[in-house]
mmCIF file of C-alpha atoms and ligand atoms in Angstrom:
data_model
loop_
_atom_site.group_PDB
_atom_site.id
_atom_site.type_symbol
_atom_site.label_atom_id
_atom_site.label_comp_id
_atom_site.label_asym_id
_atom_site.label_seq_id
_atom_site.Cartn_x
_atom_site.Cartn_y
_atom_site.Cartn_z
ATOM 1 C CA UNK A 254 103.873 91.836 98.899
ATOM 2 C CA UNK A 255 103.234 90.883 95.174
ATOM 3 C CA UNK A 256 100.115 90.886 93.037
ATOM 4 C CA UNK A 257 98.271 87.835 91.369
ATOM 5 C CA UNK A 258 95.809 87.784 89.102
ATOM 6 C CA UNK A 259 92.672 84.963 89.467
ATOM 7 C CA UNK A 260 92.874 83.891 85.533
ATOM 8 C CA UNK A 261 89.278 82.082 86.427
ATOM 9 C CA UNK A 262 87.846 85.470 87.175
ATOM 10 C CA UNK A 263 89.752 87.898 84.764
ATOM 11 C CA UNK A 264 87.866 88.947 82.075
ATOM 12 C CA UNK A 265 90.976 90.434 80.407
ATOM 13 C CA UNK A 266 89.357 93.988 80.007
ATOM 14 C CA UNK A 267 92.743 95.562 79.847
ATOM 15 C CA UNK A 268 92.541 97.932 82.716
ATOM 16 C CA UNK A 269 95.229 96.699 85.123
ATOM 17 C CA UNK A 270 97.486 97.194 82.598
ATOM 18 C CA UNK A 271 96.441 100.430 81.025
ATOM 19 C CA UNK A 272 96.842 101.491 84.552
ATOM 20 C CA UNK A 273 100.011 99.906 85.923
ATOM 21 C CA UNK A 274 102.076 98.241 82.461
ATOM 22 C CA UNK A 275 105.160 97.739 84.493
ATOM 23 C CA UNK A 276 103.127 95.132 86.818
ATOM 24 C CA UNK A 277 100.534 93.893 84.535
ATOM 25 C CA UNK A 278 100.530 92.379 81.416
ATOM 26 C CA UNK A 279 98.555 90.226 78.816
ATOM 27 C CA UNK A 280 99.761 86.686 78.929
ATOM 28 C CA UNK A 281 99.565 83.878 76.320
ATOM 29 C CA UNK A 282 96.382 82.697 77.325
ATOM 30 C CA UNK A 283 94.599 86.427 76.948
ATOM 31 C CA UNK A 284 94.276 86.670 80.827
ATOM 32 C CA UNK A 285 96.613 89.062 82.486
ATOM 33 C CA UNK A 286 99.416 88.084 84.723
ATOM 34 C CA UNK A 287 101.359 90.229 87.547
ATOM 35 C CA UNK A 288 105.237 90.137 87.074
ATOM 36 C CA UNK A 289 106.491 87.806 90.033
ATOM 37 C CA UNK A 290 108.121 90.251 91.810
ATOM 38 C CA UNK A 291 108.141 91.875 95.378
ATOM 39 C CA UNK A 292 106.273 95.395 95.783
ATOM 40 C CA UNK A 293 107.668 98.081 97.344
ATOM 41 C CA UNK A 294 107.144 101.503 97.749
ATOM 42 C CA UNK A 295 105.216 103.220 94.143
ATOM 43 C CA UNK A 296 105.387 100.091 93.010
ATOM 44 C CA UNK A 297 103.257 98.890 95.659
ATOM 45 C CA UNK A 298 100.782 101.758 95.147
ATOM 46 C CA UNK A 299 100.533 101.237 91.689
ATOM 47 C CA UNK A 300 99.442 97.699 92.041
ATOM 48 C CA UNK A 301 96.681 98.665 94.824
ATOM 49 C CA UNK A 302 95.340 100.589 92.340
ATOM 50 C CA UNK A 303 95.134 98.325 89.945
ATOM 51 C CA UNK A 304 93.565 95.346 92.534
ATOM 52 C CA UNK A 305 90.740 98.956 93.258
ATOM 53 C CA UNK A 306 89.471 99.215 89.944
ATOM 54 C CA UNK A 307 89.617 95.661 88.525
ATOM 55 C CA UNK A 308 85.860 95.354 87.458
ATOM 56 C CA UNK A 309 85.957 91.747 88.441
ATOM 57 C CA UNK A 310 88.243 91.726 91.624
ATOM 58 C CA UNK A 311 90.655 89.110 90.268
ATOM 59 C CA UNK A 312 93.503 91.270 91.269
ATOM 60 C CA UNK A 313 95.016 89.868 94.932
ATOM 61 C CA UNK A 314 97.899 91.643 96.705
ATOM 62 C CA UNK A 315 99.288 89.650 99.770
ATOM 63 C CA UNK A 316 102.350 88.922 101.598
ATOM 64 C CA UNK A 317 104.191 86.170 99.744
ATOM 65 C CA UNK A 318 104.561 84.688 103.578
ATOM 66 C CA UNK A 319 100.704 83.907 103.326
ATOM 67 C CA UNK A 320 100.508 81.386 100.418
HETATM 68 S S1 LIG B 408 91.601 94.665 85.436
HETATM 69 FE FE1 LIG B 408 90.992 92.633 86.223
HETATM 70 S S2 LIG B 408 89.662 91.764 84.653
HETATM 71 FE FE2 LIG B 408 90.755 93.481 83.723
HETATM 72 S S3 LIG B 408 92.560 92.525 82.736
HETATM 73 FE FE3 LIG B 408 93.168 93.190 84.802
HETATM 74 S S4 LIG B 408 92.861 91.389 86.121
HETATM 75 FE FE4 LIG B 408 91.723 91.030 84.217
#
């Protein structure tokens, strides 16, 4: 599984990252970005979170499989 983040939808409030900093992260463009990597385990939970209480729901978590 990894995370995404819809940069036409986030609205860059900060809370993804406030919440999970070792996924999320402001990128150059003042949109956040999820670090490309495979979730596991906390991890995993952690970035569920995040997608729960993204105000905007620009957060995605699928299987890399499904692109
Ligand atoms: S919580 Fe959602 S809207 Fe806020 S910065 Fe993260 S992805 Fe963007």
């Amino acid at each position: 599984m990894k995370a995404f983040v819809n940069k036409n939808v986030c609205i860059f409030c900060g809370m993804c990252g406030g919440a999970c900093p070792n996924i999320f992260f402001a990128d150059y463009d003042s949109k956040s970005v999820a670090l490309d990597i495979e979730l596991t385990g906390e991890l995993l939970v952690m970035a569920r979170h995040a997608e729960s209480i993204c105000p905007v729901g620009a957060i995605v978590i699928k299987d890399v499989l499904q692109k």
